[in-house]
Each structure stands twice: as structure tokens, then as C-alpha cells.
PDB file of N, CA and C in Angstrom:
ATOM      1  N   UNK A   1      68.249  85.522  82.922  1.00 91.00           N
ATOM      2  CA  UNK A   1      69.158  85.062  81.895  1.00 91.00           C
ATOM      3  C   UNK A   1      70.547  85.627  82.187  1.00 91.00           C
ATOM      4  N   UNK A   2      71.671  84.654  82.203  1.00 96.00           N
ATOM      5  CA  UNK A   2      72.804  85.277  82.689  1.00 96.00           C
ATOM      6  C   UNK A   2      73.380  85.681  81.283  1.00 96.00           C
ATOM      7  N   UNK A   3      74.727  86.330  82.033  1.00 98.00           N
ATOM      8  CA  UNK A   3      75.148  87.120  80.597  1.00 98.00           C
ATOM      9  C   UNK A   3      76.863  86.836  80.631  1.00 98.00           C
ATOM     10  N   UNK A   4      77.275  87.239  79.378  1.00 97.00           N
ATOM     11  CA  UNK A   4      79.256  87.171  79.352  1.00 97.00           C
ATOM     12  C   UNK A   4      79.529  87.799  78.174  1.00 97.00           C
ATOM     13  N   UNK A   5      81.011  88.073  78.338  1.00 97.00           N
ATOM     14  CA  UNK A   5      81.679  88.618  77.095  1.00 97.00           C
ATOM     15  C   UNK A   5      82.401  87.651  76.663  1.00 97.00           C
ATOM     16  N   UNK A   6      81.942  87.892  75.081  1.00 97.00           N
ATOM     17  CA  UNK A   6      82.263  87.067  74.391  1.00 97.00           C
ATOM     18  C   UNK A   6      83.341  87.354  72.980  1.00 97.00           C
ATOM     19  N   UNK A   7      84.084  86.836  72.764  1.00 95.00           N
ATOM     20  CA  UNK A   7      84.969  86.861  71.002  1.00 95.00           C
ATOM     21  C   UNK A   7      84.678  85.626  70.456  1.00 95.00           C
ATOM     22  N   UNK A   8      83.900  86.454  69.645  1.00 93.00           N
ATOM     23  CA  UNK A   8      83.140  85.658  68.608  1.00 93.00           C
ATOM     24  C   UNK A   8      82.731  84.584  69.212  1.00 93.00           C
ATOM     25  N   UNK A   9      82.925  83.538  69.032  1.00 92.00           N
ATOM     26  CA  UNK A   9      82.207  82.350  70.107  1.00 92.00           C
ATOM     27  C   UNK A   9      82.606  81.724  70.983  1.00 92.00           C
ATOM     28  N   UNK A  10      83.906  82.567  71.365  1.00 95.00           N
ATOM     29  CA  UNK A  10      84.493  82.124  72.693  1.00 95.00           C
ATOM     30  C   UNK A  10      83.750  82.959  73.807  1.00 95.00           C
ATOM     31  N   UNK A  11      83.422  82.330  75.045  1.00 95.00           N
ATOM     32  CA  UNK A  11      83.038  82.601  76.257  1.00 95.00           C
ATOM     33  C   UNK A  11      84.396  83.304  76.967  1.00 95.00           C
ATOM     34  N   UNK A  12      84.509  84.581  77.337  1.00 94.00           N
ATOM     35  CA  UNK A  12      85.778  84.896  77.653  1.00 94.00           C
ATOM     36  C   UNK A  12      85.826  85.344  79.506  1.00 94.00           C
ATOM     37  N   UNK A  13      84.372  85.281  79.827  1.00 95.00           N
ATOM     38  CA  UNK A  13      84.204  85.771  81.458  1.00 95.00           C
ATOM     39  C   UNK A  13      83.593  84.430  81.867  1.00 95.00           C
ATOM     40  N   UNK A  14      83.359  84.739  83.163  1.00 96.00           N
ATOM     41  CA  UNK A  14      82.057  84.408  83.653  1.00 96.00           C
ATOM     42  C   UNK A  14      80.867  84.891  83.542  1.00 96.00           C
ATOM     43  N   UNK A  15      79.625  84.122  84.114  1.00 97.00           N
ATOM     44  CA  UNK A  15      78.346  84.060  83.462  1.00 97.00           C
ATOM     45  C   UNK A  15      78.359  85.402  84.572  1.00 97.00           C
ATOM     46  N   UNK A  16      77.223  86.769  84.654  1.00 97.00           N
ATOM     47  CA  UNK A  16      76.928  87.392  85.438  1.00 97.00           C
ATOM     48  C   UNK A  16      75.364  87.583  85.414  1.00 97.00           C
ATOM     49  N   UNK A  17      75.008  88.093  86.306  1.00 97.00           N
ATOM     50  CA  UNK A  17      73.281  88.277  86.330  1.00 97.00           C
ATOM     51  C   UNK A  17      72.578  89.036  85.202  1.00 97.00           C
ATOM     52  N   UNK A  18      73.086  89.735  85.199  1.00 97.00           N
ATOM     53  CA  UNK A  18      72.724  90.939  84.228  1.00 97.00           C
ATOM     54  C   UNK A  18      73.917  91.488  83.515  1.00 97.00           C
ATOM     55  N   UNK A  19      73.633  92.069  82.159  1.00 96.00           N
ATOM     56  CA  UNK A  19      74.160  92.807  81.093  1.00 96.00           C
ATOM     57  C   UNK A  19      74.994  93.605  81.484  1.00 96.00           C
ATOM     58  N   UNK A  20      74.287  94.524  82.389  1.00 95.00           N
ATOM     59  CA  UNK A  20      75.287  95.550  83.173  1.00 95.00           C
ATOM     60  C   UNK A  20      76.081  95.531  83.631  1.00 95.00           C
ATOM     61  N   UNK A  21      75.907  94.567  84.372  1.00 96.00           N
ATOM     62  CA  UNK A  21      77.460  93.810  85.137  1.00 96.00           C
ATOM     63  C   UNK A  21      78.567  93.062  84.498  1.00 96.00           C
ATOM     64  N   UNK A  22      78.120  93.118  82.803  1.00 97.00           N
ATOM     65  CA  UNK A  22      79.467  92.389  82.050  1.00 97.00           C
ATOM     66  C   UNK A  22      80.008  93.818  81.812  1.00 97.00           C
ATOM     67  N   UNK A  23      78.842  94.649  81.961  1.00 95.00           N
ATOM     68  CA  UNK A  23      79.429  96.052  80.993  1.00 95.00           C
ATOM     69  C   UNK A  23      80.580  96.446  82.313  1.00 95.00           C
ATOM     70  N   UNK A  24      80.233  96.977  83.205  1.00 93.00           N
ATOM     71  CA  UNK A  24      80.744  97.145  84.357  1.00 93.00           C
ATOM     72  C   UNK A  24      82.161  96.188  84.215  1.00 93.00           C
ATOM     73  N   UNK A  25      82.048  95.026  84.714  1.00 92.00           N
ATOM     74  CA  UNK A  25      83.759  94.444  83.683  1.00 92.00           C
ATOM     75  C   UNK A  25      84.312  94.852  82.864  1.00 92.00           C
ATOM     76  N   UNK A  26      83.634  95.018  81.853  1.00 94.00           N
ATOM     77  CA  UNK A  26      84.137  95.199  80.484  1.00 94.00           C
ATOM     78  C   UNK A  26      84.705  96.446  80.538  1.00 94.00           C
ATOM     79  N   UNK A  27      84.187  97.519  81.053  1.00 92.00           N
ATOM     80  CA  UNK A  27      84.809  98.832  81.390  1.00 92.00           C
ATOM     81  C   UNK A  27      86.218  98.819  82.651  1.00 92.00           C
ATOM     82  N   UNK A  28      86.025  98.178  83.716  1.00 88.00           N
ATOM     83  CA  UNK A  28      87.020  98.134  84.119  1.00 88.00           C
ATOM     84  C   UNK A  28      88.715  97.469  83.769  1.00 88.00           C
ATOM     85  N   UNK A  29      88.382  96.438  82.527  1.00 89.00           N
ATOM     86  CA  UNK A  29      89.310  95.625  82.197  1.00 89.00           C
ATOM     87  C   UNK A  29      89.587  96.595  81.195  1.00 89.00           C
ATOM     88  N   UNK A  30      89.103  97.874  80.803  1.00 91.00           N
ATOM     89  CA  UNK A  30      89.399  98.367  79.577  1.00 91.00           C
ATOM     90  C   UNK A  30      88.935  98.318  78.158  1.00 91.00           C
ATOM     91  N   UNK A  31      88.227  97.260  77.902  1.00 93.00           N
ATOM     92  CA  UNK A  31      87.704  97.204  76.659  1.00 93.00           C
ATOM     93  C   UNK A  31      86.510  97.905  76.707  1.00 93.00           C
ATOM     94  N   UNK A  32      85.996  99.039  77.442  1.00 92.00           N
ATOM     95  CA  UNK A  32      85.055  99.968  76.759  1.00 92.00           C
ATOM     96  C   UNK A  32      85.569 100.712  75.620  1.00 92.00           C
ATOM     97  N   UNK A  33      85.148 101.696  74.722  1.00 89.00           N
ATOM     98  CA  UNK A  33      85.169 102.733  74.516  1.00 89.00           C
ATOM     99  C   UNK A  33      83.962 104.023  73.903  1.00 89.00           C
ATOM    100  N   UNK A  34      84.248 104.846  73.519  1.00 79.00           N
ATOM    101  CA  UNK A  34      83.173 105.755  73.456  1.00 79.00           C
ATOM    102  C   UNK A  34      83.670 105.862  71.812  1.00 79.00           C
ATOM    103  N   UNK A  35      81.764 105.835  71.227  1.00 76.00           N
ATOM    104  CA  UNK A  35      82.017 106.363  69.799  1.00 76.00           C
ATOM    105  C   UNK A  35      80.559 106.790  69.097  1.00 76.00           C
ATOM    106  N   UNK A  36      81.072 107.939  68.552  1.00 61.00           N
ATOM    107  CA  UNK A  36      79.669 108.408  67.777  1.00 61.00           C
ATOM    108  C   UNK A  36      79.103 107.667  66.605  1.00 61.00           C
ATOM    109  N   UNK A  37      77.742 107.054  67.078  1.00 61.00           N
ATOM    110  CA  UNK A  37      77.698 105.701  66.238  1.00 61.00           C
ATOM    111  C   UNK A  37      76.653 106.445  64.783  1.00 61.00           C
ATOM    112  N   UNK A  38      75.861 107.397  65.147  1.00 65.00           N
ATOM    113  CA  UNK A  38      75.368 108.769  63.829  1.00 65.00           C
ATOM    114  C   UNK A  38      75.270 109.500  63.922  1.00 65.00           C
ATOM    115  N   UNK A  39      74.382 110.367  63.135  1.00 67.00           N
ATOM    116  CA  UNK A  39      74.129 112.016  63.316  1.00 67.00           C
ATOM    117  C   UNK A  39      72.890 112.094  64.394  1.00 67.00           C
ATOM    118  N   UNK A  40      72.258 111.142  64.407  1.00 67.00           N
ATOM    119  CA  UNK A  40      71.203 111.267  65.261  1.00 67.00           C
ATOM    120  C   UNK A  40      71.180 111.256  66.596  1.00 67.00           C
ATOM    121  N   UNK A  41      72.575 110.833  67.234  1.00 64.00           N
ATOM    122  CA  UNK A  41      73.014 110.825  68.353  1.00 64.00           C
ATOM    123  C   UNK A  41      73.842 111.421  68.261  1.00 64.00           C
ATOM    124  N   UNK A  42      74.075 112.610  69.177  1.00 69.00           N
ATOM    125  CA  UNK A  42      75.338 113.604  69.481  1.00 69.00           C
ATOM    126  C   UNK A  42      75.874 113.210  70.816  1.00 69.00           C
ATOM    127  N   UNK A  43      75.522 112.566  71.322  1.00 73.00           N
ATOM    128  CA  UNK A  43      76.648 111.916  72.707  1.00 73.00           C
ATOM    129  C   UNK A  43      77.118 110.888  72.060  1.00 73.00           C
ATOM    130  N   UNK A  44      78.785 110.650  72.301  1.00 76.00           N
ATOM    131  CA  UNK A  44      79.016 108.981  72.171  1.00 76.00           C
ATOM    132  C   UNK A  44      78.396 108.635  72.956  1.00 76.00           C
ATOM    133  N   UNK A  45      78.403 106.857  72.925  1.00 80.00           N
ATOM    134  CA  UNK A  45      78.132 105.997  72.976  1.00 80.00           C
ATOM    135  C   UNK A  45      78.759 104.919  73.483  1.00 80.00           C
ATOM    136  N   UNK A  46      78.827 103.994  74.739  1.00 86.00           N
ATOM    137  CA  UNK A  46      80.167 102.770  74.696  1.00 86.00           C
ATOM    138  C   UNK A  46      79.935 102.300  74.078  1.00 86.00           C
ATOM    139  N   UNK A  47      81.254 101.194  73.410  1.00 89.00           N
ATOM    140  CA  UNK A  47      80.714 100.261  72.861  1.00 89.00           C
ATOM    141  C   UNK A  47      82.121  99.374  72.864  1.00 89.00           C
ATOM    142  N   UNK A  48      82.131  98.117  72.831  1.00 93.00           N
ATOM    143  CA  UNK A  48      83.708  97.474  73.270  1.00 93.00           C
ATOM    144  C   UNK A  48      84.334  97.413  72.194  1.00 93.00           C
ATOM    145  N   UNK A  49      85.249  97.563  72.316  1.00 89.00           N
ATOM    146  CA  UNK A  49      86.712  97.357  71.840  1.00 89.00           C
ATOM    147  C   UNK A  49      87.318  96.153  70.757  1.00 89.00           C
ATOM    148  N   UNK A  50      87.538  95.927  69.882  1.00 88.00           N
ATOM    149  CA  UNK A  50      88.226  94.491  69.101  1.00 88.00           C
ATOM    150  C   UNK A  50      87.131  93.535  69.082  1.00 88.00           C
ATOM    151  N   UNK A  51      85.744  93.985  68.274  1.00 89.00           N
ATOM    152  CA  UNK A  51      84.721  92.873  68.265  1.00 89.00           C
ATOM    153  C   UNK A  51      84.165  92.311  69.539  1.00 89.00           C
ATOM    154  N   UNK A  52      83.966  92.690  70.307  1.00 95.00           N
ATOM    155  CA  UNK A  52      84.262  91.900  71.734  1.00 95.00           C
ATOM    156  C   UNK A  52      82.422  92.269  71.577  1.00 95.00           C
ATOM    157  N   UNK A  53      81.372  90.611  72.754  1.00 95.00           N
ATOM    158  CA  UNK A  53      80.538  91.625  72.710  1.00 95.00           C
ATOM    159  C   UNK A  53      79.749  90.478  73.522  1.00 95.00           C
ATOM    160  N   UNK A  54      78.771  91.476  74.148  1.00 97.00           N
ATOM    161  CA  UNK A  54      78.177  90.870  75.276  1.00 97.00           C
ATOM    162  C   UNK A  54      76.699  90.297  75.216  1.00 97.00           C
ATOM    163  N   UNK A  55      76.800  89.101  75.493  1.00 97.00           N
ATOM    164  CA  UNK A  55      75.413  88.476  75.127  1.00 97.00           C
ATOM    165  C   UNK A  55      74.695  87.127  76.076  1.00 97.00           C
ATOM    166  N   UNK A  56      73.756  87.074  75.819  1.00 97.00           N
ATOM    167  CA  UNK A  56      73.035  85.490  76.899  1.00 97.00           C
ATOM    168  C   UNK A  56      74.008  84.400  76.844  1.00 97.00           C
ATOM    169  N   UNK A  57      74.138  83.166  77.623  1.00 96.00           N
ATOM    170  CA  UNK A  57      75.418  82.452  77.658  1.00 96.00           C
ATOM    171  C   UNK A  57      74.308  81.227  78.627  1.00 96.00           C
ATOM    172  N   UNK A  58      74.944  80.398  78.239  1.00 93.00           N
ATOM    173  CA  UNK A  58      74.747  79.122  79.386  1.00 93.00           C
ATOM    174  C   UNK A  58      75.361  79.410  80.354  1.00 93.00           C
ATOM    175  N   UNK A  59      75.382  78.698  81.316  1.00 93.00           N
ATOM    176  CA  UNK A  59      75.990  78.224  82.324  1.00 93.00           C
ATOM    177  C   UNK A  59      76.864  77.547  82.312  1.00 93.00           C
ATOM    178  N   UNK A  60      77.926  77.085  82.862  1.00 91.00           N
ATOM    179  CA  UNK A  60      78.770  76.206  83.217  1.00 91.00           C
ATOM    180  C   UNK A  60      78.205  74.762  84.238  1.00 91.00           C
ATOM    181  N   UNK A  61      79.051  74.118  84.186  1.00 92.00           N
ATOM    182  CA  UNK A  61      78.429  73.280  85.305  1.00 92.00           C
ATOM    183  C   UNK A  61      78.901  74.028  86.693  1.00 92.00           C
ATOM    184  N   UNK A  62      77.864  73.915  87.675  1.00 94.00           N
ATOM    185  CA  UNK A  62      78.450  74.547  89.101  1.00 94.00           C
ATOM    186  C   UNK A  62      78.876  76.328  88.906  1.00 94.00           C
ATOM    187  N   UNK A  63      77.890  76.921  87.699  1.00 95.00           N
ATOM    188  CA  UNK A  63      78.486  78.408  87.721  1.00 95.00           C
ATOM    189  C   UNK A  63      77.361  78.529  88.716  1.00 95.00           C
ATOM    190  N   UNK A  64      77.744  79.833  89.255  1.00 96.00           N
ATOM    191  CA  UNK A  64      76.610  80.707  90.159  1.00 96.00           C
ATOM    192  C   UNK A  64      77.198  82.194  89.762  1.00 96.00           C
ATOM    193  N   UNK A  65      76.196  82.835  88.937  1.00 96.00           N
ATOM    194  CA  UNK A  65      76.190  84.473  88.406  1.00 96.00           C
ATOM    195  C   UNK A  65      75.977  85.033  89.460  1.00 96.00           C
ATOM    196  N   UNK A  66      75.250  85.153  90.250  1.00 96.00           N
ATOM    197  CA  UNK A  66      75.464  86.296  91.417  1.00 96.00           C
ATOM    198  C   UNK A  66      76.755  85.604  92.267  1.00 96.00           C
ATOM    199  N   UNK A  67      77.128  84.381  92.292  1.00 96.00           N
ATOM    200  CA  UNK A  67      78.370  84.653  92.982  1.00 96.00           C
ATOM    201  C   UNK A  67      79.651  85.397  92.623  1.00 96.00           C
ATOM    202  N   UNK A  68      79.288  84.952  90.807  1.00 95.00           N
ATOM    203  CA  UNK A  68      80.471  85.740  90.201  1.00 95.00           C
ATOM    204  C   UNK A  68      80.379  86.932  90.171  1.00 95.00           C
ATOM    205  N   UNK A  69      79.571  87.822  90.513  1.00 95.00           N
ATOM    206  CA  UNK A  69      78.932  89.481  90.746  1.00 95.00           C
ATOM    207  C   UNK A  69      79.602  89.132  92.240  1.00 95.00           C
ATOM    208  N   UNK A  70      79.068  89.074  93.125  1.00 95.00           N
ATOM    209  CA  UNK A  70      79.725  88.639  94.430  1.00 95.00           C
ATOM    210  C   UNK A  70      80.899  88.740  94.461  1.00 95.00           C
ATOM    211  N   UNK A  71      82.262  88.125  93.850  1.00 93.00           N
ATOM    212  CA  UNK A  71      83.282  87.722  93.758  1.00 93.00           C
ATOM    213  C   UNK A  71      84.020  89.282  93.244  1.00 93.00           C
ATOM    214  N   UNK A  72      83.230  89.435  92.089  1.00 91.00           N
ATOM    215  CA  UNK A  72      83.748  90.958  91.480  1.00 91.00           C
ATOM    216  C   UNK A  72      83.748  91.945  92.098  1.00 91.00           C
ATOM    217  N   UNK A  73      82.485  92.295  92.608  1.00 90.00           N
ATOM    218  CA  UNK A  73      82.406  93.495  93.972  1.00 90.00           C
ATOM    219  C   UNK A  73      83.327  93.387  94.927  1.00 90.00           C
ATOM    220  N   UNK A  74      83.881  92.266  95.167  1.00 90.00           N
ATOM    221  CA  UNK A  74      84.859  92.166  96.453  1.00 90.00           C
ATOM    222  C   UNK A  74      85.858  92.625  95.866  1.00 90.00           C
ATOM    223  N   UNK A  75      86.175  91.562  95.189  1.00 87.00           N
ATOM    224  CA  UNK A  75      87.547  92.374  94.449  1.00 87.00           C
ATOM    225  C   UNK A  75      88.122  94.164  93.685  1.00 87.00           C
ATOM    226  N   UNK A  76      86.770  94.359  93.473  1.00 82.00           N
ATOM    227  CA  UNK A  76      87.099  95.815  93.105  1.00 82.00           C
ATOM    228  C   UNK A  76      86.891  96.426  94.219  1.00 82.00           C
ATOM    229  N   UNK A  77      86.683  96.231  95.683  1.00 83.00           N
ATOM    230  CA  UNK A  77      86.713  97.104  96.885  1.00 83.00           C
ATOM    231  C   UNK A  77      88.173  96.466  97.135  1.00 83.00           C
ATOM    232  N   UNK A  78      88.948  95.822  96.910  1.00 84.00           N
ATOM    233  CA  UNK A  78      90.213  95.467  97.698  1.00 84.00           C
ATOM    234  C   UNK A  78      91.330  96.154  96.962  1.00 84.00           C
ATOM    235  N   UNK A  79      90.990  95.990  95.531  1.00 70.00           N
ATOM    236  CA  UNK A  79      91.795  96.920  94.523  1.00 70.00           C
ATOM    237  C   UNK A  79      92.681  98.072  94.938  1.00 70.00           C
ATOM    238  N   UNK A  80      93.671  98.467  95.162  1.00 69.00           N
ATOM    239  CA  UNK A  80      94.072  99.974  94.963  1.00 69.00           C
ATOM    240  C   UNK A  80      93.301 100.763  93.787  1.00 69.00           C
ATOM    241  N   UNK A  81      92.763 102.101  94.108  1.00 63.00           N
ATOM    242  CA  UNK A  81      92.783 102.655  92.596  1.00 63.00           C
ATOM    243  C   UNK A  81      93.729 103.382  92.988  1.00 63.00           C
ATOM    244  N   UNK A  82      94.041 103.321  90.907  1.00 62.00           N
ATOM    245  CA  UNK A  82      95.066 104.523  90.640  1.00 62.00           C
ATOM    246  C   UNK A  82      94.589 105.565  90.014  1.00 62.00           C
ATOM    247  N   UNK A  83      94.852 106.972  90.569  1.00 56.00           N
ATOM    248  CA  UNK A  83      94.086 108.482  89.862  1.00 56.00           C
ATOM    249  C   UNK A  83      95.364 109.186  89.628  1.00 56.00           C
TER     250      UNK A  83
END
């Protein structure tokens, strides 16, 4: 089941293979953040940013999720980072 981030019922990515890999976006574009969600958990927690939120999705016509995983990995090896 592929996956995307979504506002409210807008489709805002592409479809990806797995959950992880929107999270993995979602953290690099910035909309992670960390928050203590009770008492029962003493580590935060991510969780995104401005409602934003990640869930099962159709397809597009002609999507391919591991290409778009494909596509992403490349691009974040070509990236400069900045530290």
C-alpha cells in the first residue's frame, strides 16, 4: 500500500512505498517536529507540523512509488548539506 502527505484532503507528495519514507520527506522538508504527546511517554515524539499527515493514497495514473523513493534517494545524495 503506497503512502503520501497529505492537508486535509489534498495529496501534497508523491505516492511512496512505505510510511517511512513519507516520514523521511516529511522530516527533511521540515515539517517534522518533536512533542510530548503524555505522561506516559517521557521521550517526545515526531509528529508533523500544521495538520499535515500521512496516510494510504491511490495512485496516480503512471505513478511508480519505488521510483519516487528512487528519485528521492538520488536527490538527497546530490544535495549539499548544510551543518
Amino acid at each position: 500500500m503506497p503512502y503520501a502527505l497529505f492537508y486535509q484532503d489534498a495529496k501534497l507528495s508523491k505516492a511512496y512505498p512505505t510510511e517511512a519514507d513519507v516520514w523521511n520527506l516529511a522530516r527533511k522538508s521540515g515539517l517534522v517536529v518533536d512533542a510530548v504527546s503524555d505522561e506516559e511517554r517521557r521521550s517526545p515524539r515526531p509528529i508533523l507540523d500544521n495538520d499535515y499527515e500521512i496516510r494510504p493514497c491511490q495512485l496516480d495514473p503512471n505513478e511508480d512509488p519505488d521510483q519516487n523513493k528512487a528519485d528521492a534517494d538520488r536527490e538527497a545524495r546530490t544535495e549539499p548539506r548544510l551543518n
